[in-house]
Short mmCIF file of C-alpha atoms and ligand atoms in Angstrom, two decimals:
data_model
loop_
_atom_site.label_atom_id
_atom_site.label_comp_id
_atom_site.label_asym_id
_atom_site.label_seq_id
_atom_site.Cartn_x
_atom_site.Cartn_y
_atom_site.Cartn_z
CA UNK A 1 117.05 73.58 103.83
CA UNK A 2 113.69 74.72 101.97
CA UNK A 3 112.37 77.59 103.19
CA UNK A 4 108.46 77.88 102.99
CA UNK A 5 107.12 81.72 103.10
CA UNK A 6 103.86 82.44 104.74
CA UNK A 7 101.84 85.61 103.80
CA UNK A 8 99.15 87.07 105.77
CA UNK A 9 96.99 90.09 104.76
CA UNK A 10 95.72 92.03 108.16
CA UNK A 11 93.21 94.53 107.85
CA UNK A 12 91.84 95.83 111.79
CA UNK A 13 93.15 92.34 113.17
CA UNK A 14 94.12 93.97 116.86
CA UNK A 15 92.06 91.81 118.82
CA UNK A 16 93.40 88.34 116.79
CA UNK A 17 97.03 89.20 115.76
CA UNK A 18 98.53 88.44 118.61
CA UNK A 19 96.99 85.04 118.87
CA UNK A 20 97.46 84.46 115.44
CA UNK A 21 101.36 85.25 115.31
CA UNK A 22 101.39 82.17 118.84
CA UNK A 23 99.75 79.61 116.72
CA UNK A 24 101.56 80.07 113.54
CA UNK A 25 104.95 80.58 115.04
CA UNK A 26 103.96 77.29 117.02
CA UNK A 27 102.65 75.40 114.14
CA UNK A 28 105.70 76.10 112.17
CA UNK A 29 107.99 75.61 114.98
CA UNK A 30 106.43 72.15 114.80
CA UNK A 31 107.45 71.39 111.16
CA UNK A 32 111.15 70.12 111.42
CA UNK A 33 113.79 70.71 108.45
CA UNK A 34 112.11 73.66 106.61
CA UNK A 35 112.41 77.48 107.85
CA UNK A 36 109.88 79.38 108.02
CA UNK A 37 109.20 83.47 107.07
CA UNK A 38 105.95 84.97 107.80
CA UNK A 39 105.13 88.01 106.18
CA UNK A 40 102.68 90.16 107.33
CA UNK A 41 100.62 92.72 105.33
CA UNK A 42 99.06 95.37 107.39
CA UNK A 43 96.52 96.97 104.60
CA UNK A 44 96.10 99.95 106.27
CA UNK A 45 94.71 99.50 109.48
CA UNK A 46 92.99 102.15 111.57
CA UNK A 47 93.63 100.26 114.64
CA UNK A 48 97.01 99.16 116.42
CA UNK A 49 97.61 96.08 114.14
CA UNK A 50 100.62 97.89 112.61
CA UNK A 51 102.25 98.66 116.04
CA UNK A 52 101.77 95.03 117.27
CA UNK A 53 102.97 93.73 113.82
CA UNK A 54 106.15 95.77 114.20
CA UNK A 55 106.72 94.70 117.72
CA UNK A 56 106.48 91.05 116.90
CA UNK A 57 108.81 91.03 114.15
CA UNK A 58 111.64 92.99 116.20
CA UNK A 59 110.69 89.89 118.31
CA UNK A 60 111.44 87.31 116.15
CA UNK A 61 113.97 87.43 113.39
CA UNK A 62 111.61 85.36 111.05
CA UNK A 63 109.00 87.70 111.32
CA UNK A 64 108.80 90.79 108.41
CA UNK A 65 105.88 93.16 108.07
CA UNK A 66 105.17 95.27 105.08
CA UNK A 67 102.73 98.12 105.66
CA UNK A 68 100.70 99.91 103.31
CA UNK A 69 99.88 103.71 102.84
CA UNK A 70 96.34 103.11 102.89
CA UNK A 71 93.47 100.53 102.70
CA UNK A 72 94.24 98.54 99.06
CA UNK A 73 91.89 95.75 99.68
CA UNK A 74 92.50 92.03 100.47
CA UNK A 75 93.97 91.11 96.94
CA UNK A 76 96.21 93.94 96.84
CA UNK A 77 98.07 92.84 100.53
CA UNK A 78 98.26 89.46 98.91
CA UNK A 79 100.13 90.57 96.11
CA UNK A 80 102.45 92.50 97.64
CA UNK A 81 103.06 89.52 100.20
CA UNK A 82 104.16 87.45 97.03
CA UNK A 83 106.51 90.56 95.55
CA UNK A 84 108.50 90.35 98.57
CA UNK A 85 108.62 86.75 99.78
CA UNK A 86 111.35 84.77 98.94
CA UNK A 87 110.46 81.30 100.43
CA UNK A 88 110.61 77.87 97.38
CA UNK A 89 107.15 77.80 98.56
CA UNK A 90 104.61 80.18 99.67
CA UNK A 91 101.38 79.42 101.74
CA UNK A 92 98.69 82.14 101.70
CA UNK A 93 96.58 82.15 105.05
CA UNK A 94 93.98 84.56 106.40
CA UNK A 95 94.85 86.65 109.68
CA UNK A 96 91.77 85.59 111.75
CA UNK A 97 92.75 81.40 112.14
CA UNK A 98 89.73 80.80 110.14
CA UNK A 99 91.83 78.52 107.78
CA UNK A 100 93.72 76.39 110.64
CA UNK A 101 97.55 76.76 110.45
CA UNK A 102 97.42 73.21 111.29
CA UNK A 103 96.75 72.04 107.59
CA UNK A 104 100.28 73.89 106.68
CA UNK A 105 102.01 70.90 107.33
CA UNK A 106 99.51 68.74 104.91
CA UNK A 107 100.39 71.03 102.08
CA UNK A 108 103.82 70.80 102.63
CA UNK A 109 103.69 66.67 102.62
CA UNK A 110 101.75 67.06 99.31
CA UNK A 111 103.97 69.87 97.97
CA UNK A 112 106.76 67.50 98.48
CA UNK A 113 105.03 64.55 96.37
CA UNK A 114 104.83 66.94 93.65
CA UNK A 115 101.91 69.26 93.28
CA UNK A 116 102.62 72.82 92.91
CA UNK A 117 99.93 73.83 94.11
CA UNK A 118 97.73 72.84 97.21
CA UNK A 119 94.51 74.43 97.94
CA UNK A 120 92.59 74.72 100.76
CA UNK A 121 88.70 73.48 99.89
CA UNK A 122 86.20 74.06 102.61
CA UNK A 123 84.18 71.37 103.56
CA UNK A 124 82.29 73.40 105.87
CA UNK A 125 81.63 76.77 107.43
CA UNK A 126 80.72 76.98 110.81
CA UNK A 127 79.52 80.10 112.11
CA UNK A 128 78.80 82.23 109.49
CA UNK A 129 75.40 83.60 108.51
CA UNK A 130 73.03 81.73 106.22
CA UNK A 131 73.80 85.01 104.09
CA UNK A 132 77.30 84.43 103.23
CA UNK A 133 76.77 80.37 103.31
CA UNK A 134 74.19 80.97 100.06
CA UNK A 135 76.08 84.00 98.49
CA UNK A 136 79.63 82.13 98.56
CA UNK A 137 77.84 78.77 97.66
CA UNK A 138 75.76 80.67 94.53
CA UNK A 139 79.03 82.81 93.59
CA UNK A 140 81.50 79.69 93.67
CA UNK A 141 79.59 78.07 91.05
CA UNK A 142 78.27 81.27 88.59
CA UNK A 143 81.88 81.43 88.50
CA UNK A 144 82.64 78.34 87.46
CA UNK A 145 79.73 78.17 85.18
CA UNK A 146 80.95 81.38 83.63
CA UNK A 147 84.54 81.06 83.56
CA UNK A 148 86.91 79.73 80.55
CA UNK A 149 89.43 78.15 83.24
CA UNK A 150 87.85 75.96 85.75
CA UNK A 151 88.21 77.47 89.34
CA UNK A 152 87.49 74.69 91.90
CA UNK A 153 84.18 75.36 93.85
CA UNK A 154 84.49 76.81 97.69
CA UNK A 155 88.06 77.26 97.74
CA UNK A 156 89.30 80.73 98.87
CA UNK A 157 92.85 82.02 99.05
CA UNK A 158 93.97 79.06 101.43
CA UNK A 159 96.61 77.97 99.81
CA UNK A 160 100.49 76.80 98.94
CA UNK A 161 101.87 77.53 95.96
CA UNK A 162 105.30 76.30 94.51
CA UNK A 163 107.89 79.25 93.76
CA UNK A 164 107.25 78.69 90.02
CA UNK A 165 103.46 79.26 90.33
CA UNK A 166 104.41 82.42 92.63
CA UNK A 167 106.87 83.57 89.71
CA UNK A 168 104.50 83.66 87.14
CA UNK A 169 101.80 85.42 89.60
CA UNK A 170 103.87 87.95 89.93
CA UNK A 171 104.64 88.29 86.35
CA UNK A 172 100.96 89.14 85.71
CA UNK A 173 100.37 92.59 85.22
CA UNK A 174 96.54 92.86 85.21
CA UNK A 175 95.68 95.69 87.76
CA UNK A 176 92.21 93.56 89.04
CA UNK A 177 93.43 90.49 90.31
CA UNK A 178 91.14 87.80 91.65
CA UNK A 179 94.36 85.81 92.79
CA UNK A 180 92.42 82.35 93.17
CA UNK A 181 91.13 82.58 89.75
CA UNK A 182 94.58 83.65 88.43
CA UNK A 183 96.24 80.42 90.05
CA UNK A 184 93.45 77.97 88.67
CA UNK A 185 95.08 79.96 85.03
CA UNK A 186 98.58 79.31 85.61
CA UNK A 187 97.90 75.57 85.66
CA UNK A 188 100.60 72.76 86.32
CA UNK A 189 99.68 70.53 88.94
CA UNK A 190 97.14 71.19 91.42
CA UNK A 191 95.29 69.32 94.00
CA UNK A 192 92.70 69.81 96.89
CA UNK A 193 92.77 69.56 100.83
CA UNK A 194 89.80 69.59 102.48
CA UNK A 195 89.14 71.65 105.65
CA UNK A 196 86.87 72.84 108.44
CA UNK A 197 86.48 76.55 107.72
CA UNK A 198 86.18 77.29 111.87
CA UNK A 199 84.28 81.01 112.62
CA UNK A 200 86.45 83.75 112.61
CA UNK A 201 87.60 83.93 116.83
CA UNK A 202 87.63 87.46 117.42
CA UNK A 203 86.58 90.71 115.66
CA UNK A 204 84.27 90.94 112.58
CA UNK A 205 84.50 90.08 108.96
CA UNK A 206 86.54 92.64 106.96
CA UNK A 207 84.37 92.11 103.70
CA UNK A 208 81.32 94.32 104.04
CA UNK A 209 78.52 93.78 101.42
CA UNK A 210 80.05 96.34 99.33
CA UNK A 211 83.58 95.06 99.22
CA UNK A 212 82.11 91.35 98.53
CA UNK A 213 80.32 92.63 95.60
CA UNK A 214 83.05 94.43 94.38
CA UNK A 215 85.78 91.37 94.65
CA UNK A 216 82.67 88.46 93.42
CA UNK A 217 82.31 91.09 89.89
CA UNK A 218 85.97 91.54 89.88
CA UNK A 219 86.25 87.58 90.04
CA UNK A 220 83.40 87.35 87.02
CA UNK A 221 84.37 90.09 84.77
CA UNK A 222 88.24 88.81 85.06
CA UNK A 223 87.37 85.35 83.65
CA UNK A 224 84.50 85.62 82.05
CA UNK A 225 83.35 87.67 78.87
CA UNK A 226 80.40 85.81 78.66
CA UNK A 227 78.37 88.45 80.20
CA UNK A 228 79.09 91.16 77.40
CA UNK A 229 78.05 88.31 74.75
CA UNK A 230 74.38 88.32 76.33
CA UNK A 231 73.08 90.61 74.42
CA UNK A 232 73.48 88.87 71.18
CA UNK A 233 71.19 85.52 72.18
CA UNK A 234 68.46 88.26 73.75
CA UNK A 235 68.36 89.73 70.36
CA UNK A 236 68.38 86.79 68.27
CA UNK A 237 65.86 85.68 71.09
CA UNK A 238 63.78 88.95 70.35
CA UNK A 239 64.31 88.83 66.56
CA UNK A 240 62.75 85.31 67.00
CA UNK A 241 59.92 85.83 68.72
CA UNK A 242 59.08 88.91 66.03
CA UNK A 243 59.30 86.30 63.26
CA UNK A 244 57.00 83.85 64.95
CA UNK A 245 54.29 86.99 65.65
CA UNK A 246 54.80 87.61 62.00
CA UNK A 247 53.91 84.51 60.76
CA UNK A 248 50.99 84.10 63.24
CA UNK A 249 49.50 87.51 62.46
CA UNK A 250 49.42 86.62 58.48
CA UNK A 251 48.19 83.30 59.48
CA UNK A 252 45.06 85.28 61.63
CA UNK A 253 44.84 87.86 59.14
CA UNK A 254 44.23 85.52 56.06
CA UNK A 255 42.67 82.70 58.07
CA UNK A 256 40.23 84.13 60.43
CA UNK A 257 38.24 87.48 60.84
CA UNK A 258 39.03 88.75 63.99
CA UNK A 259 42.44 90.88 63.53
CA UNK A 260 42.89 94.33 64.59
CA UNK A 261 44.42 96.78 61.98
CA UNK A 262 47.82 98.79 62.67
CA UNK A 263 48.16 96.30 65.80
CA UNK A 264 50.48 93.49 64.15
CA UNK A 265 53.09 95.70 61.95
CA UNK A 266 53.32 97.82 65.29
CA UNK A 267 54.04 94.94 67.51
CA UNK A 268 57.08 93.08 64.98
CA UNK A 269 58.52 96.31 64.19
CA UNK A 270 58.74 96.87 67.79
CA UNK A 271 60.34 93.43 68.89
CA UNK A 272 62.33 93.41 65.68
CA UNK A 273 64.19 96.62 66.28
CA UNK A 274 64.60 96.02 69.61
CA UNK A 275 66.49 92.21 68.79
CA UNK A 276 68.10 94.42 66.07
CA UNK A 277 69.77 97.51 68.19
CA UNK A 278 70.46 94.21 70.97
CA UNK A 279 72.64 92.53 68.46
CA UNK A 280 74.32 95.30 67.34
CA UNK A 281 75.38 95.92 70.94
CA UNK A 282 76.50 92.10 71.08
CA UNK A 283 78.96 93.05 68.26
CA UNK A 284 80.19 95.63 69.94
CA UNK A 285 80.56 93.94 72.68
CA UNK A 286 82.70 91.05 70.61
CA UNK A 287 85.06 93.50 69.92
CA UNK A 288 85.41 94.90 73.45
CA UNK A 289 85.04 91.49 74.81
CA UNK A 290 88.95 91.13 72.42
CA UNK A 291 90.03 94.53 73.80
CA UNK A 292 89.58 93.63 77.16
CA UNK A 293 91.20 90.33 76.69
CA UNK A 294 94.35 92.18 74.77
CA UNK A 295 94.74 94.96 77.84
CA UNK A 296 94.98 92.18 80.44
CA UNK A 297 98.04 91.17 78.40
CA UNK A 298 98.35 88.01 80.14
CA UNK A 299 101.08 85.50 78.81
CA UNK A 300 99.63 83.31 75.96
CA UNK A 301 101.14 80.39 77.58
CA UNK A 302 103.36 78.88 79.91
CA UNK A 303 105.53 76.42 79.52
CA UNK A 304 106.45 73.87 82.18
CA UNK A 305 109.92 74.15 83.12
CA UNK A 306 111.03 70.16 84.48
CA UNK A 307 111.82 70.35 87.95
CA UNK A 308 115.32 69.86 88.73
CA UNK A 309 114.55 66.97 91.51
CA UNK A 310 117.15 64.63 89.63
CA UNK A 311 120.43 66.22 88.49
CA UNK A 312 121.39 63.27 85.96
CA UNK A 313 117.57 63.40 84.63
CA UNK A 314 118.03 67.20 83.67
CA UNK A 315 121.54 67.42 82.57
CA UNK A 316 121.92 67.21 78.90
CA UNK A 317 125.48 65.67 79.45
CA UNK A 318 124.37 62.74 81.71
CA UNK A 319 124.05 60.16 79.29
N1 UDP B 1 91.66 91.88 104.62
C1 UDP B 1 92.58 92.80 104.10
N2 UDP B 1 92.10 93.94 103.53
C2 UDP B 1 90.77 94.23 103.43
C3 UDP B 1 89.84 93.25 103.92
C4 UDP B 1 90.33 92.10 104.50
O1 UDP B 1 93.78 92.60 104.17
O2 UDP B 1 90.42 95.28 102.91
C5 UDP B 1 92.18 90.64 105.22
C6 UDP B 1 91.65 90.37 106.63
O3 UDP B 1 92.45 91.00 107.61
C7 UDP B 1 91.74 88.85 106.71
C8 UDP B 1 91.48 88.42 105.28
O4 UDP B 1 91.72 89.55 104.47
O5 UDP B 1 93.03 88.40 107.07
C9 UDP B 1 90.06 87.90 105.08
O6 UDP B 1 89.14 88.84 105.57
P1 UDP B 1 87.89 88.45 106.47
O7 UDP B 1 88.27 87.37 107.42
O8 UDP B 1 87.35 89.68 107.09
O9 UDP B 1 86.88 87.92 105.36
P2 UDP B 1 85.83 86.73 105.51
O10 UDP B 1 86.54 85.58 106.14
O11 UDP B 1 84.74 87.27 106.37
O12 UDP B 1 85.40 86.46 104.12
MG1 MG B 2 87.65 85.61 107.77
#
């Protein structure tokens, strides 16, 4: 029997946990001929969320919790929910039912048909301020714009991933990971659910303005180096527009009689030093821009192992 694992990162959850833990355990209870392990990552809760983790998986045998030393952040409890999972699958679901449990068992149909990975896509948001609606919608698709790897639009960390995809996740060894972004890289075959993001029941959002900066630049500056190569088209921009002045303050000195002395050659040498030093930081930031790609030391590639569905199809001896 396949065993599917199911990761959930809990930061403060008191007042949902315990509601949570019902519906999932119910949900998967519901989904004959695969077992089930839910892992629960308590990132360093100041509240009781660790106690009432603990006393649900002495509860039920199914149930593990892994607790961290301090707060790491949301990415960080994810991880370590993939290190120790051991399921063939593993579905990544957030800890306050805002991504239904229900749509488990529709990533587990398509899993079987052959995607590796199924993400959840939201095709709306109740319930959340107009703030967050524009910010996610804005940051979604800078992202994508920005990216190298295209990382589907409004899809969060709802998710399943096959144990292959979850292997080479965990082989990854850049420090920030922006795990959505990082699955969208590992490739193979993927393929979108849609959903009803539904507000968060109980409690209050665990991403303060602060934390949802730091996680939408961590997102950017993992996937994109487009932002240290601006400087280069501002000062070819700048070098431009000194040329242009140039050639139109000749063209008023020669042609006409109103010019002001001292006035032009200040202006170009001004624009042209400034396009000048702007460039020269665009190189530099070329060769960061390969530094920073050599330190995240990703694989160069991965290569698609065939999935041993068929035993005659894979064994070299089956002729
Ligand atoms: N979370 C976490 N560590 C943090 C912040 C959040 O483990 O530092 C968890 C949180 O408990 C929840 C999930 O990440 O299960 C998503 O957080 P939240 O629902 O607060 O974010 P939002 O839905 O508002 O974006
Ligand atoms: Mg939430």
């Amino acid at each position: 029997m396949k065993t599917v694992s199911i990761v959930v990162p809990c930061f403060n959850e008191s007042e949902v946990i315990d509601t949570t833990m019902d519906e999932l355990l119910s949900v998967t209870k519901g989904i004959a001929n695969y077992k089930f392990e839910l892992i629960f990552v308590n990132d360093g809760s100041s509240d009781d969320t660790e106690a009432k983790l603990l006393a649900h998986s002495k509860l039920h045998d199914n149930v593990r919790t892994v607790s961290f030393s301090r707060n790491f952040g949301h990415q960080q409890a994810v991880s370590a929910g993939l290190d120790v999972s051991t399921g063939d699958a593993v579905v990544l679901i957030d800890a306050d039912l805002q991504d239904p449990p229900k749509v488990i068992e529709d990533m587990i149909v398509k899993w079987e048909q052959g995607f590796d990975v199924v993400y959840g896509t939201r095709a709306s948001r109740d319930g959340e301020s107009w703030f967050k609606l524009v910010t996610a919608k804005t940051f979604y698709r800078l992202l994508n714009y920005l990216s190298e790897v295209e990382i589907p639009l409004d899809t969060g960390d709802f998710r399943l991933m096959d144990r292959q995809v979850v292997d080479h996740l965990i082989a990854m060894p850049e420090k920030s990971r922006f795990i959505r972004g990082m699955v969208s890289w590992i490739g193979f075959n993927q393929t979108a659910i849609e959903y009803e993001r539904s507000p968060r029941f109980a409690g209050e959002s665990k991403y303060p303005l602060t934390k949802m900066i730091k996680f939408g630049l961590d997102g950017i500056l993992s996937f994109s180096v487009k932002p240290l190569k601006l400087s280069v088209l501002m000062g070819f921009a700048c070098s431009g527009i000194a040329m242009l002045m140039l050639l139109y303050s000749v063209y008023v000195r020669i042609m006409t009689d109103h010019w002001e002395s001292g006035w032009t050659s200040l202006f170009v040498a001004v624009l042209f030093m400034g396009g000048v030093q702007l460039i020269s930081i665009g190189i530099v930031g070329e060769y960061i821009a390969r530094i920073y790609n050599e330190s995240k030391d990703r694989p160069l590639y991965i290569i698609k192992q065939q999935r041993e569905t068929d035993a005659e199809e894979t064994s070299p001896t089956a002729e």
